[in-house]
Every structure is written in structure tokens, then in C-alpha cells.
CSV table of N, CA, C and O in Angstrom, one decimal:
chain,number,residue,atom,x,y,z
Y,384,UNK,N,99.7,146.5,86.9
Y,384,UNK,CA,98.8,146.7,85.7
Y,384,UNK,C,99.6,146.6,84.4
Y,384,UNK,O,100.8,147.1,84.4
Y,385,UNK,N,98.7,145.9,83.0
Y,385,UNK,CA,99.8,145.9,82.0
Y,385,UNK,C,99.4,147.3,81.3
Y,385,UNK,O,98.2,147.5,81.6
Y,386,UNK,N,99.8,148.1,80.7
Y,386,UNK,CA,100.1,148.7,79.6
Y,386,UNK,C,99.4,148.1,78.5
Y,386,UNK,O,99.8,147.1,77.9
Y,387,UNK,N,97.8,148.9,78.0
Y,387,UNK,CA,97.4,148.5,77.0
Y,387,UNK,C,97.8,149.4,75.7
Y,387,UNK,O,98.3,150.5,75.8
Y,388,UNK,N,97.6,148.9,74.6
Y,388,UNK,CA,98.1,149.6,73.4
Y,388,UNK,C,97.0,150.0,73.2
Y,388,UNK,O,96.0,149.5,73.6
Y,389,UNK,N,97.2,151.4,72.4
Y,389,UNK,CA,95.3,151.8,72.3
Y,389,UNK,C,95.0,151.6,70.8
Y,389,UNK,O,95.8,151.9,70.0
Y,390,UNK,N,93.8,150.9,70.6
Y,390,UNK,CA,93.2,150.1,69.0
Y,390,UNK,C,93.8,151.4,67.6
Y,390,UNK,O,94.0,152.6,67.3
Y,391,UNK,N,93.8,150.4,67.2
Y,391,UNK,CA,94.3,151.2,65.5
Y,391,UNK,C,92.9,151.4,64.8
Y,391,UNK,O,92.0,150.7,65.1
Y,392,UNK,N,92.8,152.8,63.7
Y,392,UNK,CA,92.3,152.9,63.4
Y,392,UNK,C,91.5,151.6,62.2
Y,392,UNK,O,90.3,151.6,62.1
Y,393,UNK,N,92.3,150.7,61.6
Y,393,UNK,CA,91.9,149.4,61.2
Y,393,UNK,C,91.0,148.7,62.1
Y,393,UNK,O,89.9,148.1,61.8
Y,394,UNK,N,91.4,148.8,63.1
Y,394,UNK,CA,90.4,148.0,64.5
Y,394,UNK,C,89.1,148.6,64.7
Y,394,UNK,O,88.1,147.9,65.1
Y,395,UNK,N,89.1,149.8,64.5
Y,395,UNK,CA,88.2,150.4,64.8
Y,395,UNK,C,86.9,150.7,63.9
Y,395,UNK,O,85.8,151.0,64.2
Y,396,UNK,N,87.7,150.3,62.5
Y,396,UNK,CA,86.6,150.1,61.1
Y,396,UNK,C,86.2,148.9,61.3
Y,396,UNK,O,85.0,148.8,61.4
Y,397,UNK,N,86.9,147.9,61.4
Y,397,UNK,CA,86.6,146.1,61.8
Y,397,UNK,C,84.8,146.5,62.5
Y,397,UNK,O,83.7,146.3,62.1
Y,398,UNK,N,85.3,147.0,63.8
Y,398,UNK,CA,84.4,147.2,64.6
Y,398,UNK,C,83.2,147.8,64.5
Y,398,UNK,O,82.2,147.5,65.1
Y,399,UNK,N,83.3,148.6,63.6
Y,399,UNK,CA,82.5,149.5,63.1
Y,399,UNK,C,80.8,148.8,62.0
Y,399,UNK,O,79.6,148.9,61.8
Y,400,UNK,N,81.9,148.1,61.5
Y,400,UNK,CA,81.4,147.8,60.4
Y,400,UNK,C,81.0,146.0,60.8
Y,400,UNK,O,80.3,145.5,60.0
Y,401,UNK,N,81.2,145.5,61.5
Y,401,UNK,CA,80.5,144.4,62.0
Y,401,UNK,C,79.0,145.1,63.4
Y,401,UNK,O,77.9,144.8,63.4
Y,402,UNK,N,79.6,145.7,64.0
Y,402,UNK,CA,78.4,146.2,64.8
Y,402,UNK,C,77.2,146.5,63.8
Y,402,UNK,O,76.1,146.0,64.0
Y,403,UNK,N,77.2,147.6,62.5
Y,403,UNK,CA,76.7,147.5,61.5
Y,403,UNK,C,75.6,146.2,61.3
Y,403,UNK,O,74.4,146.0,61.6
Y,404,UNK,N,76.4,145.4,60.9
Y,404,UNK,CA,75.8,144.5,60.3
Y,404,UNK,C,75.7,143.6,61.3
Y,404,UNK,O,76.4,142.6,61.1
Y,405,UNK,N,75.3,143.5,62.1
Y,405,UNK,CA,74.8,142.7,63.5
Y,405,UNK,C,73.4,143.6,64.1
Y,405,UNK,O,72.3,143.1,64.3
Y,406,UNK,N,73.7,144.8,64.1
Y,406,UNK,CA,72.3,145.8,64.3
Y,406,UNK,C,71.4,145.7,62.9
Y,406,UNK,O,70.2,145.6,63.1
Y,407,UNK,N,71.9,145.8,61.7
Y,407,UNK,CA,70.7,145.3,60.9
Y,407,UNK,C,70.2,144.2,60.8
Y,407,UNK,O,69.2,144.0,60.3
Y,408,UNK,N,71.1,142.9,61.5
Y,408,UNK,CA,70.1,141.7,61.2
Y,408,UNK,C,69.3,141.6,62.4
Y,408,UNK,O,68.4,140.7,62.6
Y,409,UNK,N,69.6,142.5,63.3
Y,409,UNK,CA,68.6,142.3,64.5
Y,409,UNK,C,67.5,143.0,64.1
Y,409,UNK,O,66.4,142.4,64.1
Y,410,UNK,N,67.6,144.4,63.7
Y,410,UNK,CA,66.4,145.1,63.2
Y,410,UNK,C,65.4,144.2,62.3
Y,410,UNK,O,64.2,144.0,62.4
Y,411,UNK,N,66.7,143.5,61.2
Y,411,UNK,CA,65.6,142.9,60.4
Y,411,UNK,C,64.9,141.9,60.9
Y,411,UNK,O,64.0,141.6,60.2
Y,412,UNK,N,65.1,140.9,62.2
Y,412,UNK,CA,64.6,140.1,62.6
Y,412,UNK,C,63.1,140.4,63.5
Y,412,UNK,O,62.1,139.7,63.7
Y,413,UNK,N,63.5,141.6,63.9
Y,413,UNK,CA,62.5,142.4,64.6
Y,413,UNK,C,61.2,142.9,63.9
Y,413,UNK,O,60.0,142.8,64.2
Y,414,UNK,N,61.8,143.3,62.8
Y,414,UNK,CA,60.8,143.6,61.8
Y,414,UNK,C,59.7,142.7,61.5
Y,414,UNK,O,58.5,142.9,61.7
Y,415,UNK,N,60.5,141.5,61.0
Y,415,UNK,CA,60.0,140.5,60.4
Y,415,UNK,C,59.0,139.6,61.5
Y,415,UNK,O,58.2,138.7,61.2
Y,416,UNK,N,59.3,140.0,62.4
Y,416,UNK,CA,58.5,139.2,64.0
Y,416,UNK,C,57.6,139.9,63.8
Y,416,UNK,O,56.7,139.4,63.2
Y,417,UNK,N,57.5,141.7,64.2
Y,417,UNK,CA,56.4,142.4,64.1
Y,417,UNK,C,55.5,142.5,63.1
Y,417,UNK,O,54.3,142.7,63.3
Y,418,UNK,N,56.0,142.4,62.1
Y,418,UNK,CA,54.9,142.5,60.7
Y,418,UNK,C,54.4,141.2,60.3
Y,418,UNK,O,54.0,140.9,59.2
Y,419,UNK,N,54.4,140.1,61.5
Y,419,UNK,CA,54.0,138.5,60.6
Y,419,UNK,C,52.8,138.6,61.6
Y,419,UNK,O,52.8,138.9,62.8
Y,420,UNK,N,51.6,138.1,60.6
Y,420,UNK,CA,50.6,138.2,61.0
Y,420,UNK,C,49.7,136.8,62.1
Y,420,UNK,O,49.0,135.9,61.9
Y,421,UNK,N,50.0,137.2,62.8
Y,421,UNK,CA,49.5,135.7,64.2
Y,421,UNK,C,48.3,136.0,64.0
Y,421,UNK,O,47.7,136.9,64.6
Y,422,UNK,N,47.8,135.2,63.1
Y,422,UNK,CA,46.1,135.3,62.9
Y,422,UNK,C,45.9,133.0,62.9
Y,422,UNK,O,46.8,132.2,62.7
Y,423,UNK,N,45.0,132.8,63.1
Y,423,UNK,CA,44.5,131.4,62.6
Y,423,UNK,C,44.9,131.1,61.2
Y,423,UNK,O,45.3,132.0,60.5
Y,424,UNK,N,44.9,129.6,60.3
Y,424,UNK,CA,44.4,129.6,59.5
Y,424,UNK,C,43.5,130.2,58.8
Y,424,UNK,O,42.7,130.9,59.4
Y,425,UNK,N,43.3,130.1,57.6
Y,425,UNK,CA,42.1,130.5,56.7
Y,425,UNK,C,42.6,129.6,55.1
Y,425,UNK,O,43.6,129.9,54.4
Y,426,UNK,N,41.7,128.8,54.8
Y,426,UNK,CA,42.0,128.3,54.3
Y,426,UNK,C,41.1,128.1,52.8
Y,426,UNK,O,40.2,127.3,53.1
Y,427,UNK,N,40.9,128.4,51.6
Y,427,UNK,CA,40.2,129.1,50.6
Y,427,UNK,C,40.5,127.3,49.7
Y,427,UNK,O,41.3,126.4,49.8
Y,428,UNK,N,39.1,127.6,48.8
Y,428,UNK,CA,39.8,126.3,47.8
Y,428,UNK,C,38.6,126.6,46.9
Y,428,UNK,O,37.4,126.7,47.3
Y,429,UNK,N,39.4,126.6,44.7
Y,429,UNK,CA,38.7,127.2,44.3
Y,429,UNK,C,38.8,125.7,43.2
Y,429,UNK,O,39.7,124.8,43.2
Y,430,UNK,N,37.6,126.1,42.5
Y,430,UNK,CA,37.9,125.3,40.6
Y,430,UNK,C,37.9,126.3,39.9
Y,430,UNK,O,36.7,126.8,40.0
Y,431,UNK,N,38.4,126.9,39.4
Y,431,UNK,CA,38.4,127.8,38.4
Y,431,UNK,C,39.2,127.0,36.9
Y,431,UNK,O,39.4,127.5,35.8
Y,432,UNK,N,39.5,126.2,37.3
Y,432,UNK,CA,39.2,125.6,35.4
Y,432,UNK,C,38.4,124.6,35.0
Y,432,UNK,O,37.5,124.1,35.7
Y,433,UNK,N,38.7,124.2,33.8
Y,433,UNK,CA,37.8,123.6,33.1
Y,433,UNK,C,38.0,122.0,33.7
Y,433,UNK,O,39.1,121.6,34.0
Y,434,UNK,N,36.6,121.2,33.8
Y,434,UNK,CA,36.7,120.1,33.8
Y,434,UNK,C,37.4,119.5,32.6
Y,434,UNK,O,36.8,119.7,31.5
Y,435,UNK,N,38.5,119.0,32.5
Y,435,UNK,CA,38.9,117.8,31.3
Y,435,UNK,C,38.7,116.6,31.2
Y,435,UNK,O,39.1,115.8,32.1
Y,436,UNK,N,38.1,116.0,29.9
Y,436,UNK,CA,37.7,114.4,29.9
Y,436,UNK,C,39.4,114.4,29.0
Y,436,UNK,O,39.9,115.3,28.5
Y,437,UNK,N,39.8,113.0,29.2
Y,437,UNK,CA,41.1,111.9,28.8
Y,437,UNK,C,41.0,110.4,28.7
Y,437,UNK,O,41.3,109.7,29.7
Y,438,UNK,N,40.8,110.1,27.9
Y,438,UNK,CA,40.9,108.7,27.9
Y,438,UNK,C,39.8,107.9,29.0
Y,438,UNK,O,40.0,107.0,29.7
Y,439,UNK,N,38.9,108.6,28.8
Y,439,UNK,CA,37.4,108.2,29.5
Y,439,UNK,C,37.2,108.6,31.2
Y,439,UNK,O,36.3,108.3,32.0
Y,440,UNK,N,38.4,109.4,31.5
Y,440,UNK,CA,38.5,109.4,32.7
Y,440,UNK,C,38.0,111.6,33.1
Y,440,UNK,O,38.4,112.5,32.4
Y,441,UNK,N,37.3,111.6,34.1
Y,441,UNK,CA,37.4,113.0,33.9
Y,441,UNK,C,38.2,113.4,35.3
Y,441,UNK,O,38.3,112.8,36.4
Y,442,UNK,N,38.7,114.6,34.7
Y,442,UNK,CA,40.1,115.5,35.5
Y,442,UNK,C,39.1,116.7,36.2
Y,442,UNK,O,38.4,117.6,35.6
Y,443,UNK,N,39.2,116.7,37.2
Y,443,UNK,CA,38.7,118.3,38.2
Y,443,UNK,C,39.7,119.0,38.4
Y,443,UNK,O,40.6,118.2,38.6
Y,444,UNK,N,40.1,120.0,38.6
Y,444,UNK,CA,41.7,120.7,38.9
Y,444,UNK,C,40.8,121.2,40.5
Y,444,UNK,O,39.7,121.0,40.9
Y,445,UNK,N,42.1,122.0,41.3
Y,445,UNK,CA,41.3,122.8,42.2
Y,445,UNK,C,42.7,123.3,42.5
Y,445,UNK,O,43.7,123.0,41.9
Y,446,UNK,N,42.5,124.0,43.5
Y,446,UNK,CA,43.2,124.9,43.9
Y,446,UNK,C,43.3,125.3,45.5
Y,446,UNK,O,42.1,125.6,45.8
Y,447,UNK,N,44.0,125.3,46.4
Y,447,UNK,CA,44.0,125.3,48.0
Y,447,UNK,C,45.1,126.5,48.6
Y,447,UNK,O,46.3,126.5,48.6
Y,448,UNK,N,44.0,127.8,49.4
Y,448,UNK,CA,45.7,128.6,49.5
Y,448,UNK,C,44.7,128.8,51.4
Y,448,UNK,O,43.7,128.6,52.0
Y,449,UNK,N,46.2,129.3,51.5
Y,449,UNK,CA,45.8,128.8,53.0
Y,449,UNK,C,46.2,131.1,53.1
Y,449,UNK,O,47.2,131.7,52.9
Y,450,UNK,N,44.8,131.8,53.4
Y,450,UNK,CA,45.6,132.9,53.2
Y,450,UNK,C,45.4,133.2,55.3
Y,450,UNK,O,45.4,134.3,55.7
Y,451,UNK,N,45.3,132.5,55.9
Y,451,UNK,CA,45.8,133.1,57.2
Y,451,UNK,C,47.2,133.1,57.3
Y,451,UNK,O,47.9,133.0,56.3
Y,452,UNK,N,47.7,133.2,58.9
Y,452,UNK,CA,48.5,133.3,59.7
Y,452,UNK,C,49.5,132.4,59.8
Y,452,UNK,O,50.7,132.5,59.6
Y,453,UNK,N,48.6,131.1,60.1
Y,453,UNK,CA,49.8,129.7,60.6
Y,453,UNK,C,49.6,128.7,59.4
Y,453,UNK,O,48.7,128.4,58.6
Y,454,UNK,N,51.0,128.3,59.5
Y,454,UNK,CA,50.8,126.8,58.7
Y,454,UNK,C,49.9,126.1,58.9
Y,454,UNK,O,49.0,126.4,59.7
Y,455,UNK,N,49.9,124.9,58.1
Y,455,UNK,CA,49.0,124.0,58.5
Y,455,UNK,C,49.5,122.7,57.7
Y,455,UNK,O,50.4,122.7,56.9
Y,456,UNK,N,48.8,121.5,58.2
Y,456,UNK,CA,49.9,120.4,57.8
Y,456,UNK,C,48.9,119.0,57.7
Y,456,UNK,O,48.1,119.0,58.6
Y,457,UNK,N,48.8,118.3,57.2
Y,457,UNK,CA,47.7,117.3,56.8
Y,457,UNK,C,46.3,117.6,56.1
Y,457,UNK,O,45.2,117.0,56.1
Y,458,UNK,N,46.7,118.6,55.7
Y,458,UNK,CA,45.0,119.4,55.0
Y,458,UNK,C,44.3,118.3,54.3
Y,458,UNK,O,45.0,117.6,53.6
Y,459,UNK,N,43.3,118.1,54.4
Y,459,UNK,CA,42.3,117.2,54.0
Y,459,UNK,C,41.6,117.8,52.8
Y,459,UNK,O,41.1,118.9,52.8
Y,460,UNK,N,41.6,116.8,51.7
Y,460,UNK,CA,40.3,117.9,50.7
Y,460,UNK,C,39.9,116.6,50.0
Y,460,UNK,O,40.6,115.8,49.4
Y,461,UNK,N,38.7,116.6,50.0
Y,461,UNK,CA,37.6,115.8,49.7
Y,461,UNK,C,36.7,116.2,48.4
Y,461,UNK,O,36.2,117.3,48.3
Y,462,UNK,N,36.7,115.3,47.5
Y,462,UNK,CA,35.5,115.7,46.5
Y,462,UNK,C,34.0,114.8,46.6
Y,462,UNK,O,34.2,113.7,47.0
Y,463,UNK,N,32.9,115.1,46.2
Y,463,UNK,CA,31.9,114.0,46.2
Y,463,UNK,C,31.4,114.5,44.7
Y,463,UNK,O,31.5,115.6,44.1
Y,464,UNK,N,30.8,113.4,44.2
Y,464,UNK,CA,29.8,113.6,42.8
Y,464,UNK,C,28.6,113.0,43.2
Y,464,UNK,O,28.7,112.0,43.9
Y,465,UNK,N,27.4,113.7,43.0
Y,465,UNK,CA,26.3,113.2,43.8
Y,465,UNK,C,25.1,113.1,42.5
Y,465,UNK,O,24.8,114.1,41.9
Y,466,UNK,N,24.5,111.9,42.3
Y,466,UNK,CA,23.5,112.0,41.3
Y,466,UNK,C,22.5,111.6,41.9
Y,466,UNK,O,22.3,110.6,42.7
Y,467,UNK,N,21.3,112.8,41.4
Y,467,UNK,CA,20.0,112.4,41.8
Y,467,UNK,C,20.1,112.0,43.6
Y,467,UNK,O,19.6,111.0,44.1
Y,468,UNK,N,20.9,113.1,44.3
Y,468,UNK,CA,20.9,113.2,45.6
Y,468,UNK,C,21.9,111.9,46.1
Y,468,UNK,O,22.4,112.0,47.3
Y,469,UNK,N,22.1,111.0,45.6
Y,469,UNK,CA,23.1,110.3,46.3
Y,469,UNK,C,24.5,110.7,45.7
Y,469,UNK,O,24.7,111.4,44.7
Y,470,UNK,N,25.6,110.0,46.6
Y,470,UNK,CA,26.9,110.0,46.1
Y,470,UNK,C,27.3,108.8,45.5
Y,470,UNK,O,27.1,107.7,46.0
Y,471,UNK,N,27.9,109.1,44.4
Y,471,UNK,CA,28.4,108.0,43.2
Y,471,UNK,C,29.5,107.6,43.1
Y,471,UNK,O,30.1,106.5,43.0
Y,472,UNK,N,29.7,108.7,43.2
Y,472,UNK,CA,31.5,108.9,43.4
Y,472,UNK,C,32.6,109.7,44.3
Y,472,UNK,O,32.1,110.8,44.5
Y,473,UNK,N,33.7,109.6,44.7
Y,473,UNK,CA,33.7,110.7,46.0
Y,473,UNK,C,35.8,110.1,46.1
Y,473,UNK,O,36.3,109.0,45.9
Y,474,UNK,N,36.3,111.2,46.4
Y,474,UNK,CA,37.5,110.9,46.3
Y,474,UNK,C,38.4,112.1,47.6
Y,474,UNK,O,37.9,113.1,48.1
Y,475,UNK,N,39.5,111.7,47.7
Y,475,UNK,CA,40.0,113.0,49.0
Y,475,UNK,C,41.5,112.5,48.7
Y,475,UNK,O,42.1,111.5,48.2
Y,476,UNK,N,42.0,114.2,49.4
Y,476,UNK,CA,43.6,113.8,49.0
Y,476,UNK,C,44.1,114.6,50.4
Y,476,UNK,O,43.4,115.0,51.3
Y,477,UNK,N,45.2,114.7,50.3
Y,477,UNK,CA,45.6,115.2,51.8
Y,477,UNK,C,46.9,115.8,50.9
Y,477,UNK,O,47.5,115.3,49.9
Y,478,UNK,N,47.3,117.0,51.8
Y,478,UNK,CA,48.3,118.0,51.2
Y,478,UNK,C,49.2,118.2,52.6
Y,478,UNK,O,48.9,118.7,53.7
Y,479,UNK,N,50.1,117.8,52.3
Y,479,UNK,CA,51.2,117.6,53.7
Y,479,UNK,C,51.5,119.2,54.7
Y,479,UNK,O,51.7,119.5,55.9
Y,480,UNK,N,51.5,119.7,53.7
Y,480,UNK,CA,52.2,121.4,54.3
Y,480,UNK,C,52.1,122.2,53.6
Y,480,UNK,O,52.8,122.2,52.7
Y,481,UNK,N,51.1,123.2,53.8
Y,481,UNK,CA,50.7,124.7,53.8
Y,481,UNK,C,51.3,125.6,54.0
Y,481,UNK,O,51.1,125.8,55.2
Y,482,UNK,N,51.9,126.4,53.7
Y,482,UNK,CA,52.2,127.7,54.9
Y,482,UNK,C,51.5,129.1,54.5
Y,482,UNK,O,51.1,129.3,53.4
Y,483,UNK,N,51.5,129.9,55.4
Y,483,UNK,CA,50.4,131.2,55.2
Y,483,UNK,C,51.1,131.9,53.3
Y,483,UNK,O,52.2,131.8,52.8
Y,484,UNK,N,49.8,132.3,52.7
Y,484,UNK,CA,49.9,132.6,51.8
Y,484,UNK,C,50.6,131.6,50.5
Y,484,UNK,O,51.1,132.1,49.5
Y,485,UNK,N,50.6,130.5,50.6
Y,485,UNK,CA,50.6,129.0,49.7
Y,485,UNK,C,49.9,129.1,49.1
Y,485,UNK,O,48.9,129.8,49.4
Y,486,UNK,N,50.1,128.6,48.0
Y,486,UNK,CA,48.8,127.8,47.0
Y,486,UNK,C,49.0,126.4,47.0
Y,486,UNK,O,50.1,126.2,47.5
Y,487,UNK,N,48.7,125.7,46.7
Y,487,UNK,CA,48.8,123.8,46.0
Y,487,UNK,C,47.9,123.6,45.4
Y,487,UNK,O,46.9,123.9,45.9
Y,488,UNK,N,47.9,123.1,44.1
Y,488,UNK,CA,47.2,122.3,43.0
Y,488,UNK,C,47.1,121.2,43.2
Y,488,UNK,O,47.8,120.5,43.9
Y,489,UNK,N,45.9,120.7,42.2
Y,489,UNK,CA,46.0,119.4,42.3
Y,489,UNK,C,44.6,118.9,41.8
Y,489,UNK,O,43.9,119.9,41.8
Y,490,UNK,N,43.8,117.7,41.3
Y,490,UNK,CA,42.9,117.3,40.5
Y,490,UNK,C,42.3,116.0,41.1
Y,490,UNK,O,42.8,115.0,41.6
Y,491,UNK,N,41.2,116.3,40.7
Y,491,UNK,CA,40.3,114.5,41.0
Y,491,UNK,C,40.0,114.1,39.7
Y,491,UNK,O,40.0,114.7,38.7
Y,492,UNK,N,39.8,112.7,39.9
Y,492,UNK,CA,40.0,111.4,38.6
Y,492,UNK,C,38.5,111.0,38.7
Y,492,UNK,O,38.2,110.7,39.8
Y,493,UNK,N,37.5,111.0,37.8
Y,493,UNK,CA,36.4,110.7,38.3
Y,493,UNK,C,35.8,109.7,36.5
Y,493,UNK,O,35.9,109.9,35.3
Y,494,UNK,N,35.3,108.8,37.5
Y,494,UNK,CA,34.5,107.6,35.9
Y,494,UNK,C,33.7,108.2,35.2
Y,494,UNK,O,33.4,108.1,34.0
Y,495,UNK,N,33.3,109.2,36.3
Y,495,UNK,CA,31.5,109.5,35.9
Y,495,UNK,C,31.9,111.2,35.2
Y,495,UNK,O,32.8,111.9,35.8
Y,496,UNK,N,31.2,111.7,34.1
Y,496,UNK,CA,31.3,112.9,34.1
Y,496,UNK,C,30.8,114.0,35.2
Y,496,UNK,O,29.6,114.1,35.4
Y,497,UNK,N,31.7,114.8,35.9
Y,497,UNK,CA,30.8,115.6,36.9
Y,497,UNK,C,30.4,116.9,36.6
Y,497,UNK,O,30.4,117.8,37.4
Y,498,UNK,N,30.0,117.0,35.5
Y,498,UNK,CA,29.3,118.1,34.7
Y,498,UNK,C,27.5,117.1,34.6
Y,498,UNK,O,26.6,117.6,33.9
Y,499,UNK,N,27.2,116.2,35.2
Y,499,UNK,CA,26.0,115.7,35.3
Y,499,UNK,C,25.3,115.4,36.1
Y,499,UNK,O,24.3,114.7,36.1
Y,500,UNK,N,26.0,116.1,36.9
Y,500,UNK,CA,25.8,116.0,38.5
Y,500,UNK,C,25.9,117.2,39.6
Y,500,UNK,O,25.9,118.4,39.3
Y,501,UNK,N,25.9,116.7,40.9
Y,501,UNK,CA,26.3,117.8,41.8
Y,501,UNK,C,28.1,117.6,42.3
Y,501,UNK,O,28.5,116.5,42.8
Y,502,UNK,N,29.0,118.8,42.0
Y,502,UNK,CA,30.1,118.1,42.1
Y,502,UNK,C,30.8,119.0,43.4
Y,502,UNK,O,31.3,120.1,43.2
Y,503,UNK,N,30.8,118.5,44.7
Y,503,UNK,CA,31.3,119.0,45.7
Y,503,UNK,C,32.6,119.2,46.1
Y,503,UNK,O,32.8,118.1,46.6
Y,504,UNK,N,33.9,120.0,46.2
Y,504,UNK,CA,35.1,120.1,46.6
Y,504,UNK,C,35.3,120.9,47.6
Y,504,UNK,O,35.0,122.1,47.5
Y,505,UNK,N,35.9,120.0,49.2
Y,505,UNK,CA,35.7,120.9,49.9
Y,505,UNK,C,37.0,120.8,50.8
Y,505,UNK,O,37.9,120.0,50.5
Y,506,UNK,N,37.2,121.6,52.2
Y,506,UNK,CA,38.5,121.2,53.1
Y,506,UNK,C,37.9,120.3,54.0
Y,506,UNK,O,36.6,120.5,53.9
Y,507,UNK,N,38.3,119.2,55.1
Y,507,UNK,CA,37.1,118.9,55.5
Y,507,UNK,C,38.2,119.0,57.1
Y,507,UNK,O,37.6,118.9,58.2
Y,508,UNK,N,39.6,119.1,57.0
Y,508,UNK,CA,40.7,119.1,58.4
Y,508,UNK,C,42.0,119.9,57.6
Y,508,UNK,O,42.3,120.2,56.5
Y,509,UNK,N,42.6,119.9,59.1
Y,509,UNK,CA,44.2,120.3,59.1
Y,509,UNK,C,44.3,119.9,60.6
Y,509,UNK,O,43.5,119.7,61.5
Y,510,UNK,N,46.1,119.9,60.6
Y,510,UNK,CA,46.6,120.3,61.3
Y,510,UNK,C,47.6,121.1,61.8
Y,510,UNK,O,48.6,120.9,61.1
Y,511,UNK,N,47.7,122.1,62.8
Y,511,UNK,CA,48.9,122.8,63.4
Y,511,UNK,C,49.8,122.2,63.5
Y,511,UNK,O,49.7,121.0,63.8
Y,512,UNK,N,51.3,122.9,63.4
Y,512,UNK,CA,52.6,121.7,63.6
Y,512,UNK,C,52.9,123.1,65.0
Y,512,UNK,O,53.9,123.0,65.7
């Protein structure tokens, strides 16, 4: 058998002080597992500002937050302008990647003013990655 030397007190802080910090990033990993919420999407979409006219064209803003659980990835959002029950005009955009608690902006271009009309903005898909 050989003859081991017994660790130096230097060795022993090394040790000390990386187990440390190897037990907090596991805690924190654990944490971070347990408190994330595995729920579905939920996916919210608002206008809250002002329609803007520009150079004859009018601007819709909107707003898309995804407040569930899982990402989501090809979100579909569709607008329609509907006069006197038909649609006149109608436009969609698709938003690559969501993740839980996101927002994304973004606006429709429309000929027609949609302040004379019925002006619909809605989600209409996604997908899970």
C-alpha cells in the first residue's frame, strides 16, 4: 500500500468552496423546474391605441402576450374590416416565437378607414415547438 499524504488545509477550502457552488446551482436549477408553470398556452391580444391615418394609409397597432405556460411558435393573427356585413379588407401576420409571458407588437396597413366599419383582430393558430 502507498502512503497517502493527508490534504492541506488549502485543499480543503478549494473543496469547500466549489461543493458550495455546485449545491447552489443545483438548488437553483431545482427551483427554477419547480416554480415554472406547466400550464397550456394562453394567448391574449389587445388594441389599445389609437388607430393612425399616414399618407392615406391607416395603421392598427395590437399587441399579443402569450400569458400561459409553453411557448408557442407560428402564432397566426389575422385582421378583417367588414362593411355593411361583408369583408373589404382583411390582412394576417404570423409571429415566429412567443414564450410564456412575451409581448410582440405589431400593426395592420389598411386603404379603408377602420373606424367605419367592423374592425376584427384576432389569434386564429400556433404552434408547440
Amino acid at each position: 500500500m502507498t502512503d497517502r499524504k493527508p490534504r492541506t488545509i488549502a485543499e480543503w477550502v478549494t473543496f469547500g468552496i466549489a461543493s458550495s457552488i455546485l449545491s447552489t446551482i443545483a438548488g437553483l436549477v431545482i427551483y427554477v423546474w419547480a416554480s415554472e408553470r406547466h400550464e397550456p398556452p394562453a394567448i391574449s391580444i389587445e388594441q389599445n391605441q389609437e388607430i393612425r391615418q399616414t399618407q392615406g394609409k391607416f395603421y392598427v397597432p395590437f399587441a399579443v402576450t402569450n400569458t400561459g405556460g409553453e411557448t408557442v411558435e407560428s402564432l397566426q393573427v389575422i385582421a378583417e374590416l367588414r362593411v355593411n356585413n361583408q369583408i373589404v379588407e382583411a390582412g394576417d401576420q404570423q409571429i415566429d416565437f412567443l414564450s410564456k409571458d412575451e409581448k410582440e407588437e405589431g400593426a395592420f396597413v389598411f386603404q379603408r378607414d377602420p373606424r367605419l366599419g367592423e374592425l376584427t383582430v384576432r389569434v386564429t393558430g400556433y404552434k408547440i415547438p
